[in-house]
Amino acid sequence: MFRPKIPTMPTPTGIVTPPVVEPTAIIQHTAAPAPAPVAPAAPARATVQLTPGTALALVGGGTAVALVVGAVLVSMLLAVAVTAASVAVCALVVRSLIASEHKRR
């Protein structure tokens, strides 16, 4: 009852044919002569040159990203703090209600 049931491989239904294997011909090629040495080519990627305007745009974009990420993190921290404060107030109210209930009896 408590043993797991292991599924079995389903048996094929209908006619089962083995896969057809076709022989392939082996073709041997003669070795091609080695190519002549070529002078080294120029680098594929060009170097990036920053102009003062581009550098200013990069700094501005990085600053904007840092401010947005900071604002999101601060808002999440504020949400956690507000939630904790509201839970603490609820706990105090429930504690007060329970204490006043015991005093009446």
PDB file of C-alpha atoms in Angstrom:
ATOM      1  CA  MET A   1       0.000   0.000   0.000  1.00  0.00           C
ATOM      2  CA  PHE A   2       2.806   2.419   0.887  1.00  0.00           C
ATOM      3  CA  ARG A   3       5.156   1.293  -1.872  1.00  0.00           C
ATOM      4  CA  PRO A   4       5.466   3.572  -4.899  1.00  0.00           C
ATOM      5  CA  LYS A   5       4.120   2.245  -8.137  1.00  0.00           C
ATOM      6  CA  ILE A   6       6.813   2.300 -10.818  1.00  0.00           C
ATOM      7  CA  PRO A   7       5.376   2.685 -14.302  1.00  0.00           C
ATOM      8  CA  THR A   8       6.238  -0.027 -16.793  1.00  0.00           C
ATOM      9  CA  MET A   9       7.188   0.499 -20.407  1.00  0.00           C
ATOM     10  CA  PRO A  10       4.099   0.283 -22.561  1.00  0.00           C
ATOM     11  CA  THR A  11       4.117  -2.593 -24.999  1.00  0.00           C
ATOM     12  CA  PRO A  12       3.789  -1.560 -28.630  1.00  0.00           C
ATOM     13  CA  THR A  13       0.490  -2.266 -30.316  1.00  0.00           C
ATOM     14  CA  GLY A  14       0.264  -3.146 -33.952  1.00  0.00           C
ATOM     15  CA  ILE A  15       3.041  -4.170 -36.322  1.00  0.00           C
ATOM     16  CA  VAL A  16       6.524  -3.184 -35.225  1.00  0.00           C
ATOM     17  CA  THR A  17       9.178  -2.899 -37.923  1.00  0.00           C
ATOM     18  CA  PRO A  18      12.864  -2.527 -37.134  1.00  0.00           C
ATOM     19  CA  PRO A  19      14.524   0.650 -38.392  1.00  0.00           C
ATOM     20  CA  VAL A  20      16.098   0.406 -41.819  1.00  0.00           C
ATOM     21  CA  VAL A  21      19.860   0.955 -41.888  1.00  0.00           C
ATOM     22  CA  GLU A  22      21.268   1.935 -45.258  1.00  0.00           C
ATOM     23  CA  PRO A  23      24.993   1.445 -45.850  1.00  0.00           C
ATOM     24  CA  THR A  24      26.880   4.561 -46.852  1.00  0.00           C
ATOM     25  CA  ALA A  25      29.817   4.705 -49.189  1.00  0.00           C
ATOM     26  CA  ILE A  26      33.175   5.817 -47.825  1.00  0.00           C
ATOM     27  CA  ILE A  27      34.786   8.428 -50.030  1.00  0.00           C
ATOM     28  CA  GLN A  28      38.431   9.260 -49.450  1.00  0.00           C
ATOM     29  CA  HIS A  29      39.660  12.672 -50.451  1.00  0.00           C
ATOM     30  CA  THR A  30      43.216  13.629 -51.185  1.00  0.00           C
ATOM     31  CA  ALA A  31      44.738  16.162 -48.841  1.00  0.00           C
ATOM     32  CA  ALA A  32      44.630  19.718 -50.165  1.00  0.00           C
ATOM     33  CA  PRO A  33      47.882  21.700 -50.161  1.00  0.00           C
ATOM     34  CA  ALA A  34      48.354  24.039 -47.214  1.00  0.00           C
ATOM     35  CA  PRO A  35      47.348  27.647 -47.957  1.00  0.00           C
ATOM     36  CA  ALA A  36      50.043  30.274 -48.231  1.00  0.00           C
ATOM     37  CA  PRO A  37      50.650  32.331 -45.064  1.00  0.00           C
ATOM     38  CA  VAL A  38      48.610  35.525 -44.969  1.00  0.00           C
ATOM     39  CA  ALA A  39      49.595  38.764 -43.294  1.00  0.00           C
ATOM     40  CA  PRO A  40      47.658  39.412 -40.037  1.00  0.00           C
ATOM     41  CA  ALA A  41      44.453  41.286 -40.702  1.00  0.00           C
ATOM     42  CA  ALA A  42      43.312  44.417 -38.900  1.00  0.00           C
ATOM     43  CA  PRO A  43      41.271  43.873 -35.718  1.00  0.00           C
ATOM     44  CA  ALA A  44      37.638  43.064 -36.448  1.00  0.00           C
ATOM     45  CA  ARG A  45      36.300  45.471 -33.817  1.00  0.00           C
ATOM     46  CA  ALA A  46      36.952  49.144 -33.944  1.00  0.00           C
ATOM     47  CA  THR A  47      37.992  50.919 -30.775  1.00  0.00           C
ATOM     48  CA  VAL A  48      35.314  53.022 -29.117  1.00  0.00           C
ATOM     49  CA  GLN A  49      36.223  56.644 -28.641  1.00  0.00           C
ATOM     50  CA  LEU A  50      34.287  58.596 -26.070  1.00  0.00           C
ATOM     51  CA  THR A  51      33.539  62.199 -26.784  1.00  0.00           C
ATOM     52  CA  PRO A  52      32.754  64.553 -23.902  1.00  0.00           C
ATOM     53  CA  GLY A  53      29.062  64.440 -24.842  1.00  0.00           C
ATOM     54  CA  THR A  54      29.001  60.644 -24.854  1.00  0.00           C
ATOM     55  CA  ALA A  55      30.793  60.460 -21.519  1.00  0.00           C
ATOM     56  CA  LEU A  56      28.327  62.939 -20.033  1.00  0.00           C
ATOM     57  CA  ALA A  57      25.403  60.889 -21.368  1.00  0.00           C
ATOM     58  CA  LEU A  58      26.853  57.703 -19.852  1.00  0.00           C
ATOM     59  CA  VAL A  59      27.343  59.371 -16.482  1.00  0.00           C
ATOM     60  CA  GLY A  60      23.817  60.789 -16.599  1.00  0.00           C
ATOM     61  CA  GLY A  61      22.344  57.411 -17.516  1.00  0.00           C
ATOM     62  CA  GLY A  62      24.239  55.660 -14.735  1.00  0.00           C
ATOM     63  CA  THR A  63      23.102  58.275 -12.243  1.00  0.00           C
ATOM     64  CA  ALA A  64      19.493  57.876 -13.356  1.00  0.00           C
ATOM     65  CA  VAL A  65      19.676  54.102 -12.987  1.00  0.00           C
ATOM     66  CA  ALA A  66      21.220  54.412  -9.516  1.00  0.00           C
ATOM     67  CA  LEU A  67      18.501  56.839  -8.420  1.00  0.00           C
ATOM     68  CA  VAL A  68      15.698  54.618  -9.708  1.00  0.00           C
ATOM     69  CA  VAL A  69      17.138  51.495  -8.060  1.00  0.00           C
ATOM     70  CA  GLY A  70      17.659  53.431  -4.824  1.00  0.00           C
ATOM     71  CA  ALA A  71      14.088  54.735  -4.874  1.00  0.00           C
ATOM     72  CA  VAL A  72      12.718  51.234  -5.401  1.00  0.00           C
ATOM     73  CA  LEU A  73      14.788  49.808  -2.555  1.00  0.00           C
ATOM     74  CA  VAL A  74      13.838  52.633  -0.188  1.00  0.00           C
ATOM     75  CA  SER A  75      10.154  52.231  -1.022  1.00  0.00           C
ATOM     76  CA  MET A  76      10.363  48.490  -0.344  1.00  0.00           C
ATOM     77  CA  LEU A  77      12.055  49.169   2.989  1.00  0.00           C
ATOM     78  CA  LEU A  78       9.367  51.716   3.834  1.00  0.00           C
ATOM     79  CA  ALA A  79       6.650  49.210   2.974  1.00  0.00           C
ATOM     80  CA  VAL A  80       8.216  46.649   5.311  1.00  0.00           C
ATOM     81  CA  ALA A  81       8.492  49.245   8.095  1.00  0.00           C
ATOM     82  CA  VAL A  82       4.853  50.327   7.728  1.00  0.00           C
ATOM     83  CA  THR A  83       3.696  46.709   7.736  1.00  0.00           C
ATOM     84  CA  ALA A  84       5.728  45.959  10.861  1.00  0.00           C
ATOM     85  CA  ALA A  85       4.331  49.022  12.623  1.00  0.00           C
ATOM     86  CA  SER A  86       0.746  48.084  11.768  1.00  0.00           C
ATOM     87  CA  VAL A  87       1.277  44.513  12.988  1.00  0.00           C
ATOM     88  CA  ALA A  88       2.738  45.867  16.231  1.00  0.00           C
ATOM     89  CA  VAL A  89      -0.277  48.161  16.745  1.00  0.00           C
ATOM     90  CA  CYS A  90      -2.650  45.271  16.081  1.00  0.00           C
ATOM     91  CA  ALA A  91      -0.759  43.130  18.599  1.00  0.00           C
ATOM     92  CA  LEU A  92      -1.031  45.870  21.223  1.00  0.00           C
ATOM     93  CA  VAL A  93      -4.777  46.255  20.616  1.00  0.00           C
ATOM     94  CA  VAL A  94      -5.383  42.507  20.852  1.00  0.00           C
ATOM     95  CA  ARG A  95      -3.250  42.333  24.006  1.00  0.00           C
ATOM     96  CA  SER A  96      -5.203  45.206  25.537  1.00  0.00           C
ATOM     97  CA  LEU A  97      -8.526  43.577  24.692  1.00  0.00           C
ATOM     98  CA  ILE A  98      -7.443  40.283  26.217  1.00  0.00           C
ATOM     99  CA  ALA A  99      -6.135  42.011  29.361  1.00  0.00           C
ATOM    100  CA  SER A 100      -9.354  43.996  29.809  1.00  0.00           C
ATOM    101  CA  GLU A 101     -11.394  40.833  29.349  1.00  0.00           C
ATOM    102  CA  HIS A 102      -9.487  39.136  32.169  1.00  0.00           C
ATOM    103  CA  LYS A 103      -9.957  42.140  34.506  1.00  0.00           C
ATOM    104  CA  ARG A 104     -13.747  42.071  34.153  1.00  0.00           C
ATOM    105  CA  ARG A 105     -14.087  38.541  35.434  1.00  0.00           C
TER     106      ARG A 105
END
